[in-house]
PDB file of N, CA and C in Angstrom:
ATOM      1  N   MET A  20      22.048  86.846 -24.118  1.00  0.00           N
ATOM      2  CA  MET A  20      21.715  86.313 -22.805  1.00  0.00           C
ATOM      3  C   MET A  20      20.244  85.917 -22.801  1.00  0.00           C
ATOM      4  N   CYS A  21      19.975  84.795 -22.232  1.00  0.00           N
ATOM      5  CA  CYS A  21      18.610  84.266 -22.193  1.00  0.00           C
ATOM      6  C   CYS A  21      17.887  84.789 -20.954  1.00  0.00           C
ATOM      7  N   GLY A  22      16.618  85.174 -21.083  1.00  0.00           N
ATOM      8  CA  GLY A  22      15.863  85.731 -19.973  1.00  0.00           C
ATOM      9  C   GLY A  22      15.036  84.705 -19.209  1.00  0.00           C
ATOM     10  N   ALA A  23      15.160  83.430 -19.577  1.00  0.00           N
ATOM     11  CA  ALA A  23      14.351  82.396 -18.922  1.00  0.00           C
ATOM     12  C   ALA A  23      14.962  82.036 -17.570  1.00  0.00           C
ATOM     13  N   GLY A  24      14.105  81.895 -16.582  1.00  0.00           N
ATOM     14  CA  GLY A  24      14.560  81.491 -15.260  1.00  0.00           C
ATOM     15  C   GLY A  24      14.107  80.073 -14.997  1.00  0.00           C
ATOM     16  N   GLY A  25      14.729  79.400 -14.063  1.00  0.00           N
ATOM     17  CA  GLY A  25      14.319  78.039 -13.746  1.00  0.00           C
ATOM     18  C   GLY A  25      15.351  77.362 -12.872  1.00  0.00           C
ATOM     19  N   THR A  26      15.125  76.083 -12.683  1.00  0.00           N
ATOM     20  CA  THR A  26      16.019  75.282 -11.875  1.00  0.00           C
ATOM     21  C   THR A  26      16.694  74.258 -12.759  1.00  0.00           C
ATOM     22  N   VAL A  27      17.996  74.176 -12.665  1.00  0.00           N
ATOM     23  CA  VAL A  27      18.742  73.174 -13.405  1.00  0.00           C
ATOM     24  C   VAL A  27      19.230  72.148 -12.404  1.00  0.00           C
ATOM     25  N   ALA A  28      18.833  70.882 -12.615  1.00  0.00           N
ATOM     26  CA  ALA A  28      19.234  69.803 -11.717  1.00  0.00           C
ATOM     27  C   ALA A  28      20.442  69.098 -12.314  1.00  0.00           C
ATOM     28  N   VAL A  29      21.518  69.054 -11.562  1.00  0.00           N
ATOM     29  CA  VAL A  29      22.730  68.398 -12.005  1.00  0.00           C
ATOM     30  C   VAL A  29      23.028  67.275 -11.025  1.00  0.00           C
ATOM     31  N   GLY A  30      23.351  66.102 -11.541  1.00  0.00           N
ATOM     32  CA  GLY A  30      23.671  64.977 -10.676  1.00  0.00           C
ATOM     33  C   GLY A  30      22.595  63.911 -10.739  1.00  0.00           C
ATOM     34  N   THR A  31      22.461  63.168  -9.657  1.00  0.00           N
ATOM     35  CA  THR A  31      21.483  62.091  -9.609  1.00  0.00           C
ATOM     36  C   THR A  31      20.479  62.348  -8.505  1.00  0.00           C
ATOM     37  N   ASP A  32      19.319  61.718  -8.635  1.00  0.00           N
ATOM     38  CA  ASP A  32      18.246  61.862  -7.649  1.00  0.00           C
ATOM     39  C   ASP A  32      18.539  60.911  -6.488  1.00  0.00           C
ATOM     40  N   THR A  33      18.813  61.459  -5.306  1.00  0.00           N
ATOM     41  CA  THR A  33      19.166  60.633  -4.154  1.00  0.00           C
ATOM     42  C   THR A  33      17.981  60.375  -3.224  1.00  0.00           C
ATOM     43  N   VAL A  34      16.838  61.039  -3.461  1.00  0.00           N
ATOM     44  CA  VAL A  34      15.662  60.869  -2.614  1.00  0.00           C
ATOM     45  C   VAL A  34      14.755  59.821  -3.246  1.00  0.00           C
ATOM     46  N   LYS A  35      14.485  58.733  -2.497  1.00  0.00           N
ATOM     47  CA  LYS A  35      13.679  57.642  -3.054  1.00  0.00           C
ATOM     48  C   LYS A  35      12.189  57.955  -3.006  1.00  0.00           C
ATOM     49  N   LYS A  36      11.696  58.528  -1.888  1.00  0.00           N
ATOM     50  CA  LYS A  36      10.275  58.852  -1.749  1.00  0.00           C
ATOM     51  C   LYS A  36      10.102  60.364  -1.790  1.00  0.00           C
ATOM     52  N   THR A  37       9.432  60.845  -2.826  1.00  0.00           N
ATOM     53  CA  THR A  37       9.220  62.279  -2.972  1.00  0.00           C
ATOM     54  C   THR A  37       8.257  62.808  -1.924  1.00  0.00           C
ATOM     55  N   VAL A  38       7.245  62.006  -1.553  1.00  0.00           N
ATOM     56  CA  VAL A  38       6.199  62.477  -0.638  1.00  0.00           C
ATOM     57  C   VAL A  38       5.930  61.437   0.439  1.00  0.00           C
ATOM     58  N   GLY A  39       5.550  61.946   1.614  1.00  0.00           N
ATOM     59  CA  GLY A  39       5.151  61.072   2.715  1.00  0.00           C
ATOM     60  C   GLY A  39       3.647  60.883   2.691  1.00  0.00           C
ATOM     61  N   ALA A  40       3.040  60.767   3.851  1.00  0.00           N
ATOM     62  CA  ALA A  40       1.596  60.546   3.960  1.00  0.00           C
ATOM     63  C   ALA A  40       0.814  61.751   3.437  1.00  0.00           C
ATOM     64  N   VAL A  41      -0.360  61.465   2.878  1.00  0.00           N
ATOM     65  CA  VAL A  41      -1.247  62.499   2.357  1.00  0.00           C
ATOM     66  C   VAL A  41      -2.521  62.499   3.192  1.00  0.00           C
ATOM     67  N   GLY A  42      -2.959  63.687   3.618  1.00  0.00           N
ATOM     68  CA  GLY A  42      -4.175  63.804   4.419  1.00  0.00           C
ATOM     69  C   GLY A  42      -5.158  64.756   3.764  1.00  0.00           C
ATOM     70  N   ALA A  43      -6.435  64.619   4.128  1.00  0.00           N
ATOM     71  CA  ALA A  43      -7.471  65.501   3.589  1.00  0.00           C
ATOM     72  C   ALA A  43      -8.416  65.908   4.703  1.00  0.00           C
ATOM     73  N   LYS A  44      -8.797  67.201   4.711  1.00  0.00           N
ATOM     74  CA  LYS A  44      -9.744  67.725   5.689  1.00  0.00           C
ATOM     75  C   LYS A  44     -10.766  68.559   4.936  1.00  0.00           C
ATOM     76  N   VAL A  45     -12.044  68.328   5.241  1.00  0.00           N
ATOM     77  CA  VAL A  45     -13.115  69.046   4.559  1.00  0.00           C
ATOM     78  C   VAL A  45     -13.852  69.924   5.558  1.00  0.00           C
ATOM     79  N   SER A  46     -14.129  71.165   5.146  1.00  0.00           N
ATOM     80  CA  SER A  46     -14.892  72.095   5.965  1.00  0.00           C
ATOM     81  C   SER A  46     -15.837  72.857   5.044  1.00  0.00           C
ATOM     82  N   GLY A  47     -17.113  72.484   5.063  1.00  0.00           N
ATOM     83  CA  GLY A  47     -18.083  73.137   4.190  1.00  0.00           C
ATOM     84  C   GLY A  47     -17.800  72.831   2.736  1.00  0.00           C
ATOM     85  N   THR A  48     -17.530  73.865   1.938  1.00  0.00           N
ATOM     86  CA  THR A  48     -17.241  73.677   0.514  1.00  0.00           C
ATOM     87  C   THR A  48     -15.747  73.770   0.213  1.00  0.00           C
ATOM     88  N   THR A  49     -14.926  73.681   1.253  1.00  0.00           N
ATOM     89  CA  THR A  49     -13.471  73.784   1.104  1.00  0.00           C
ATOM     90  C   THR A  49     -12.799  72.492   1.547  1.00  0.00           C
ATOM     91  N   ALA A  50     -11.853  72.030   0.745  1.00  0.00           N
ATOM     92  CA  ALA A  50     -11.058  70.851   1.096  1.00  0.00           C
ATOM     93  C   ALA A  50      -9.598  71.264   1.184  1.00  0.00           C
ATOM     94  N   THR A  51      -8.910  70.765   2.202  1.00  0.00           N
ATOM     95  CA  THR A  51      -7.491  71.043   2.373  1.00  0.00           C
ATOM     96  C   THR A  51      -6.735  69.717   2.286  1.00  0.00           C
ATOM     97  N   ILE A  52      -5.856  69.611   1.316  1.00  0.00           N
ATOM     98  CA  ILE A  52      -5.040  68.417   1.123  1.00  0.00           C
ATOM     99  C   ILE A  52      -3.656  68.741   1.669  1.00  0.00           C
ATOM    100  N   SER A  53      -3.184  67.926   2.612  1.00  0.00           N
ATOM    101  CA  SER A  53      -1.868  68.172   3.209  1.00  0.00           C
ATOM    102  C   SER A  53      -0.943  67.005   2.910  1.00  0.00           C
ATOM    103  N   PHE A  54       0.330  67.315   2.771  1.00  0.00           N
ATOM    104  CA  PHE A  54       1.330  66.289   2.475  1.00  0.00           C
ATOM    105  C   PHE A  54       2.704  66.814   2.855  1.00  0.00           C
ATOM    106  N   LYS A  55       3.657  65.890   2.998  1.00  0.00           N
ATOM    107  CA  LYS A  55       5.022  66.274   3.332  1.00  0.00           C
ATOM    108  C   LYS A  55       5.933  65.926   2.165  1.00  0.00           C
ATOM    109  N   LEU A  56       6.550  66.957   1.603  1.00  0.00           N
ATOM    110  CA  LEU A  56       7.492  66.758   0.507  1.00  0.00           C
ATOM    111  C   LEU A  56       8.877  66.474   1.074  1.00  0.00           C
ATOM    112  N   ASN A  57       9.530  65.462   0.539  1.00  0.00           N
ATOM    113  CA  ASN A  57      10.893  65.134   0.949  1.00  0.00           C
ATOM    114  C   ASN A  57      11.936  65.794   0.050  1.00  0.00           C
ATOM    115  N   GLU A  58      11.472  66.372  -1.062  1.00  0.00           N
ATOM    116  CA  GLU A  58      12.343  67.094  -1.988  1.00  0.00           C
ATOM    117  C   GLU A  58      11.469  68.078  -2.773  1.00  0.00           C
ATOM    118  N   PRO A  59      12.046  69.108  -3.358  1.00  0.00           N
ATOM    119  CA  PRO A  59      11.248  70.059  -4.131  1.00  0.00           C
ATOM    120  C   PRO A  59      10.522  69.367  -5.285  1.00  0.00           C
ATOM    121  N   ALA A  60       9.287  69.814  -5.568  1.00  0.00           N
ATOM    122  CA  ALA A  60       8.504  69.209  -6.642  1.00  0.00           C
ATOM    123  C   ALA A  60       7.368  70.131  -7.056  1.00  0.00           C
ATOM    124  N   VAL A  61       6.790  69.856  -8.221  1.00  0.00           N
ATOM    125  CA  VAL A  61       5.588  70.525  -8.700  1.00  0.00           C
ATOM    126  C   VAL A  61       4.428  69.573  -8.443  1.00  0.00           C
ATOM    127  N   ALA A  62       3.353  70.068  -7.833  1.00  0.00           N
ATOM    128  CA  ALA A  62       2.211  69.220  -7.479  1.00  0.00           C
ATOM    129  C   ALA A  62       1.023  69.518  -8.383  1.00  0.00           C
ATOM    130  N   THR A  63       0.323  68.442  -8.783  1.00  0.00           N
ATOM    131  CA  THR A  63      -0.931  68.566  -9.526  1.00  0.00           C
ATOM    132  C   THR A  63      -1.961  67.728  -8.795  1.00  0.00           C
ATOM    133  N   LEU A  64      -3.067  68.358  -8.411  1.00  0.00           N
ATOM    134  CA  LEU A  64      -4.150  67.673  -7.704  1.00  0.00           C
ATOM    135  C   LEU A  64      -5.363  67.615  -8.621  1.00  0.00           C
ATOM    136  N   LYS A  65      -5.849  66.391  -8.905  1.00  0.00           N
ATOM    137  CA  LYS A  65      -7.042  66.214  -9.722  1.00  0.00           C
ATOM    138  C   LYS A  65      -8.125  65.612  -8.842  1.00  0.00           C
ATOM    139  N   LEU A  66      -9.254  66.309  -8.746  1.00  0.00           N
ATOM    140  CA  LEU A  66     -10.381  65.839  -7.953  1.00  0.00           C
ATOM    141  C   LEU A  66     -11.481  65.335  -8.869  1.00  0.00           C
ATOM    142  N   LYS A  67     -12.052  64.180  -8.497  1.00  0.00           N
ATOM    143  CA  LYS A  67     -13.210  63.635  -9.196  1.00  0.00           C
ATOM    144  C   LYS A  67     -14.293  63.414  -8.163  1.00  0.00           C
ATOM    145  N   GLY A  68     -15.511  63.761  -8.502  1.00  0.00           N
ATOM    146  CA  GLY A  68     -16.625  63.608  -7.579  1.00  0.00           C
ATOM    147  C   GLY A  68     -17.788  64.443  -8.062  1.00  0.00           C
ATOM    148  N   ALA A  69     -18.478  65.090  -7.127  1.00  0.00           N
ATOM    149  CA  ALA A  69     -19.617  65.934  -7.484  1.00  0.00           C
ATOM    150  C   ALA A  69     -19.193  67.062  -8.430  1.00  0.00           C
ATOM    151  N   LYS A  70     -17.947  67.495  -8.329  1.00  0.00           N
ATOM    152  CA  LYS A  70     -17.403  68.525  -9.216  1.00  0.00           C
ATOM    153  C   LYS A  70     -15.954  68.158  -9.531  1.00  0.00           C
ATOM    154  N   LYS A  71     -15.591  68.143 -10.801  1.00  0.00           N
ATOM    155  CA  LYS A  71     -14.211  67.864 -11.190  1.00  0.00           C
ATOM    156  C   LYS A  71     -13.401  69.152 -11.104  1.00  0.00           C
ATOM    157  N   LYS A  72     -12.195  69.029 -10.604  1.00  0.00           N
ATOM    158  CA  LYS A  72     -11.351  70.213 -10.457  1.00  0.00           C
ATOM    159  C   LYS A  72      -9.889  69.788 -10.514  1.00  0.00           C
ATOM    160  N   THR A  73      -9.056  70.605 -11.152  1.00  0.00           N
ATOM    161  CA  THR A  73      -7.617  70.350 -11.223  1.00  0.00           C
ATOM    162  C   THR A  73      -6.877  71.585 -10.724  1.00  0.00           C
ATOM    163  N   VAL A  74      -5.904  71.363  -9.834  1.00  0.00           N
ATOM    164  CA  VAL A  74      -5.094  72.448  -9.286  1.00  0.00           C
ATOM    165  C   VAL A  74      -3.631  72.092  -9.502  1.00  0.00           C
ATOM    166  N   LYS A  75      -2.882  72.996 -10.140  1.00  0.00           N
ATOM    167  CA  LYS A  75      -1.454  72.782 -10.341  1.00  0.00           C
ATOM    168  C   LYS A  75      -0.697  73.871  -9.601  1.00  0.00           C
ATOM    169  N   THR A  76       0.330  73.484  -8.855  1.00  0.00           N
ATOM    170  CA  THR A  76       1.112  74.451  -8.086  1.00  0.00           C
ATOM    171  C   THR A  76       2.387  74.820  -8.833  1.00  0.00           C
ATOM    172  N   LYS A  77       3.025  75.852  -8.339  1.00  0.00           N
ATOM    173  CA  LYS A  77       4.378  76.170  -8.788  1.00  0.00           C
ATOM    174  C   LYS A  77       5.305  75.172  -8.096  1.00  0.00           C
ATOM    175  N   ARG A  78       6.578  75.302  -8.317  1.00  0.00           N
ATOM    176  CA  ARG A  78       7.551  74.423  -7.667  1.00  0.00           C
ATOM    177  C   ARG A  78       7.522  74.691  -6.168  1.00  0.00           C
ATOM    178  N   LEU A  79       7.293  73.621  -5.396  1.00  0.00           N
ATOM    179  CA  LEU A  79       7.227  73.734  -3.942  1.00  0.00           C
ATOM    180  C   LEU A  79       8.522  73.240  -3.326  1.00  0.00           C
ATOM    181  N   LYS A  80       8.950  73.875  -2.257  1.00  0.00           N
ATOM    182  CA  LYS A  80      10.138  73.421  -1.534  1.00  0.00           C
ATOM    183  C   LYS A  80       9.780  72.242  -0.646  1.00  0.00           C
ATOM    184  N   ALA A  81      10.780  71.526  -0.179  1.00  0.00           N
ATOM    185  CA  ALA A  81      10.563  70.388   0.709  1.00  0.00           C
ATOM    186  C   ALA A  81       9.972  70.869   2.034  1.00  0.00           C
ATOM    187  N   GLY A  82       9.170  70.001   2.668  1.00  0.00           N
ATOM    188  CA  GLY A  82       8.555  70.340   3.948  1.00  0.00           C
ATOM    189  C   GLY A  82       7.065  70.055   3.913  1.00  0.00           C
ATOM    190  N   LYS A  83       6.358  70.469   4.973  1.00  0.00           N
ATOM    191  CA  LYS A  83       4.912  70.273   5.040  1.00  0.00           C
ATOM    192  C   LYS A  83       4.221  71.281   4.129  1.00  0.00           C
ATOM    193  N   ARG A  84       3.349  70.787   3.267  1.00  0.00           N
ATOM    194  CA  ARG A  84       2.664  71.639   2.294  1.00  0.00           C
ATOM    195  C   ARG A  84       1.167  71.339   2.276  1.00  0.00           C
ATOM    196  N   THR A  85       0.364  72.314   1.877  1.00  0.00           N
ATOM    197  CA  THR A  85      -1.078  72.125   1.757  1.00  0.00           C
ATOM    198  C   THR A  85      -1.561  72.735   0.440  1.00  0.00           C
ATOM    199  N   ILE A  86      -2.619  72.136  -0.093  1.00  0.00           N
ATOM    200  CA  ILE A  86      -3.319  72.676  -1.250  1.00  0.00           C
ATOM    201  C   ILE A  86      -4.766  72.860  -0.811  1.00  0.00           C
ATOM    202  N   VAL A  87      -5.296  74.083  -0.952  1.00  0.00           N
ATOM    203  CA  VAL A  87      -6.668  74.378  -0.557  1.00  0.00           C
ATOM    204  C   VAL A  87      -7.515  74.492  -1.820  1.00  0.00           C
ATOM    205  N   VAL A  88      -8.617  73.735  -1.836  1.00  0.00           N
ATOM    206  CA  VAL A  88      -9.546  73.771  -2.970  1.00  0.00           C
ATOM    207  C   VAL A  88     -10.874  74.301  -2.450  1.00  0.00           C
ATOM    208  N   LYS A  89     -11.354  75.382  -3.052  1.00  0.00           N
ATOM    209  CA  LYS A  89     -12.596  76.020  -2.599  1.00  0.00           C
ATOM    210  C   LYS A  89     -13.715  75.804  -3.608  1.00  0.00           C
ATOM    211  N   LYS A  90     -14.940  76.141  -3.182  1.00  0.00           N
ATOM    212  CA  LYS A  90     -16.144  76.095  -4.008  1.00  0.00           C
ATOM    213  C   LYS A  90     -16.455  74.693  -4.526  1.00  0.00           C
ATOM    214  N   LEU A  91     -16.324  73.696  -3.651  1.00  0.00           N
ATOM    215  CA  LEU A  91     -16.695  72.335  -4.022  1.00  0.00           C
ATOM    216  C   LEU A  91     -18.160  72.085  -3.710  1.00  0.00           C
ATOM    217  N   LYS A  92     -18.795  71.241  -4.496  1.00  0.00           N
ATOM    218  CA  LYS A  92     -20.170  70.850  -4.225  1.00  0.00           C
ATOM    219  C   LYS A  92     -20.151  69.742  -3.174  1.00  0.00           C
ATOM    220  N   ALA A  93     -21.270  69.576  -2.462  1.00  0.00           N
ATOM    221  CA  ALA A  93     -21.368  68.536  -1.450  1.00  0.00           C
ATOM    222  C   ALA A  93     -21.264  67.171  -2.110  1.00  0.00           C
ATOM    223  N   GLY A  94     -20.626  66.228  -1.441  1.00  0.00           N
ATOM    224  CA  GLY A  94     -20.482  64.875  -1.962  1.00  0.00           C
ATOM    225  C   GLY A  94     -19.114  64.316  -1.629  1.00  0.00           C
ATOM    226  N   SER A  95     -18.867  63.098  -2.070  1.00  0.00           N
ATOM    227  CA  SER A  95     -17.572  62.473  -1.816  1.00  0.00           C
ATOM    228  C   SER A  95     -16.669  62.672  -3.029  1.00  0.00           C
ATOM    229  N   TYR A  96     -15.380  62.753  -2.755  1.00  0.00           N
ATOM    230  CA  TYR A  96     -14.397  63.023  -3.790  1.00  0.00           C
ATOM    231  C   TYR A  96     -13.253  62.018  -3.725  1.00  0.00           C
ATOM    232  N   SER A  97     -12.643  61.807  -4.871  1.00  0.00           N
ATOM    233  CA  SER A  97     -11.423  61.023  -4.972  1.00  0.00           C
ATOM    234  C   SER A  97     -10.364  61.946  -5.554  1.00  0.00           C
ATOM    235  N   GLY A  98      -9.263  62.085  -4.843  1.00  0.00           N
ATOM    236  CA  GLY A  98      -8.210  62.984  -5.291  1.00  0.00           C
ATOM    237  C   GLY A  98      -6.953  62.234  -5.680  1.00  0.00           C
ATOM    238  N   THR A  99      -6.335  62.648  -6.768  1.00  0.00           N
ATOM    239  CA  THR A  99      -5.063  62.078  -7.202  1.00  0.00           C
ATOM    240  C   THR A  99      -4.021  63.188  -7.168  1.00  0.00           C
ATOM    241  N   LEU A 100      -3.005  63.012  -6.338  1.00  0.00           N
ATOM    242  CA  LEU A 100      -1.924  63.983  -6.197  1.00  0.00           C
ATOM    243  C   LEU A 100      -0.713  63.447  -6.953  1.00  0.00           C
ATOM    244  N   THR A 101      -0.292  64.175  -7.989  1.00  0.00           N
ATOM    245  CA  THR A 101       0.872  63.785  -8.778  1.00  0.00           C
ATOM    246  C   THR A 101       1.972  64.799  -8.525  1.00  0.00           C
ATOM    247  N   LEU A 102       3.148  64.298  -8.173  1.00  0.00           N
ATOM    248  CA  LEU A 102       4.293  65.162  -7.884  1.00  0.00           C
ATOM    249  C   LEU A 102       5.412  64.875  -8.872  1.00  0.00           C
ATOM    250  N   SER A 103       5.975  65.931  -9.432  1.00  0.00           N
ATOM    251  CA  SER A 103       7.076  65.797 -10.377  1.00  0.00           C
ATOM    252  C   SER A 103       8.286  66.519  -9.796  1.00  0.00           C
ATOM    253  N   ASP A 104       9.350  65.769  -9.525  1.00  0.00           N
ATOM    254  CA  ASP A 104      10.539  66.389  -8.927  1.00  0.00           C
ATOM    255  C   ASP A 104      11.440  66.993 -10.000  1.00  0.00           C
ATOM    256  N   ASP A 105      12.582  67.516  -9.592  1.00  0.00           N
ATOM    257  CA  ASP A 105      13.491  68.200 -10.505  1.00  0.00           C
ATOM    258  C   ASP A 105      14.103  67.268 -11.547  1.00  0.00           C
ATOM    259  N   PHE A 106      14.041  65.960 -11.314  1.00  0.00           N
ATOM    260  CA  PHE A 106      14.589  64.978 -12.251  1.00  0.00           C
ATOM    261  C   PHE A 106      13.493  64.374 -13.119  1.00  0.00           C
ATOM    262  N   ASP A 107      12.292  64.989 -13.119  1.00  0.00           N
ATOM    263  CA  ASP A 107      11.119  64.539 -13.888  1.00  0.00           C
ATOM    264  C   ASP A 107      10.634  63.155 -13.481  1.00  0.00           C
ATOM    265  N   ASN A 108      10.874  62.775 -12.235  1.00  0.00           N
ATOM    266  CA  ASN A 108      10.301  61.538 -11.699  1.00  0.00           C
ATOM    267  C   ASN A 108       8.922  61.875 -11.155  1.00  0.00           C
ATOM    268  N   ASN A 109       7.900  61.102 -11.557  1.00  0.00           N
ATOM    269  CA  ASN A 109       6.538  61.348 -11.099  1.00  0.00           C
ATOM    270  C   ASN A 109       6.153  60.369 -10.006  1.00  0.00           C
ATOM    271  N   THR A 110       5.514  60.881  -8.973  1.00  0.00           N
ATOM    272  CA  THR A 110       4.983  60.083  -7.866  1.00  0.00           C
ATOM    273  C   THR A 110       3.504  60.394  -7.750  1.00  0.00           C
ATOM    274  N   THR A 111       2.672  59.347  -7.601  1.00  0.00           N
ATOM    275  CA  THR A 111       1.231  59.539  -7.514  1.00  0.00           C
ATOM    276  C   THR A 111       0.706  58.962  -6.208  1.00  0.00           C
ATOM    277  N   LYS A 112      -0.137  59.737  -5.525  1.00  0.00           N
ATOM    278  CA  LYS A 112      -0.821  59.292  -4.292  1.00  0.00           C
ATOM    279  C   LYS A 112      -2.294  59.562  -4.477  1.00  0.00           C
ATOM    280  N   LYS A 113      -3.138  58.650  -3.959  1.00  0.00           N
ATOM    281  CA  LYS A 113      -4.601  58.823  -4.041  1.00  0.00           C
ATOM    282  C   LYS A 113      -5.182  58.958  -2.654  1.00  0.00           C
ATOM    283  N   LYS A 114      -6.234  59.781  -2.554  1.00  0.00           N
ATOM    284  CA  LYS A 114      -6.904  60.007  -1.275  1.00  0.00           C
ATOM    285  C   LYS A 114      -8.385  60.246  -1.544  1.00  0.00           C
ATOM    286  N   SER A 115      -9.245  59.575  -0.792  1.00  0.00           N
ATOM    287  CA  SER A 115     -10.685  59.787  -0.906  1.00  0.00           C
ATOM    288  C   SER A 115     -11.186  60.508   0.342  1.00  0.00           C
ATOM    289  N   PHE A 116     -12.165  61.386   0.145  1.00  0.00           N
ATOM    290  CA  PHE A 116     -12.743  62.116   1.265  1.00  0.00           C
ATOM    291  C   PHE A 116     -14.151  62.524   0.935  1.00  0.00           C
TER     292      PHE A 116
END
């Protein structure tokens, strides 16, 4: 018996848009990136700016989700949010703040 856990996707991907609108809010040295998932996915957020930072999440369920990034230096940032669904389809959204 195998001890590995995970999700097995059987069938076809019926959701055309993995993610809806992406928003960003900054408070001091913390940035909060919010988005709405239309299907479960793994999110990777890459920030470029005064400080480069990458945040990868576990598998997130559908619904409103947020990623909080702390200890950022002052300045403007460009964020790339990449979402990979259960069928390995990648969706990319960009947001500047």
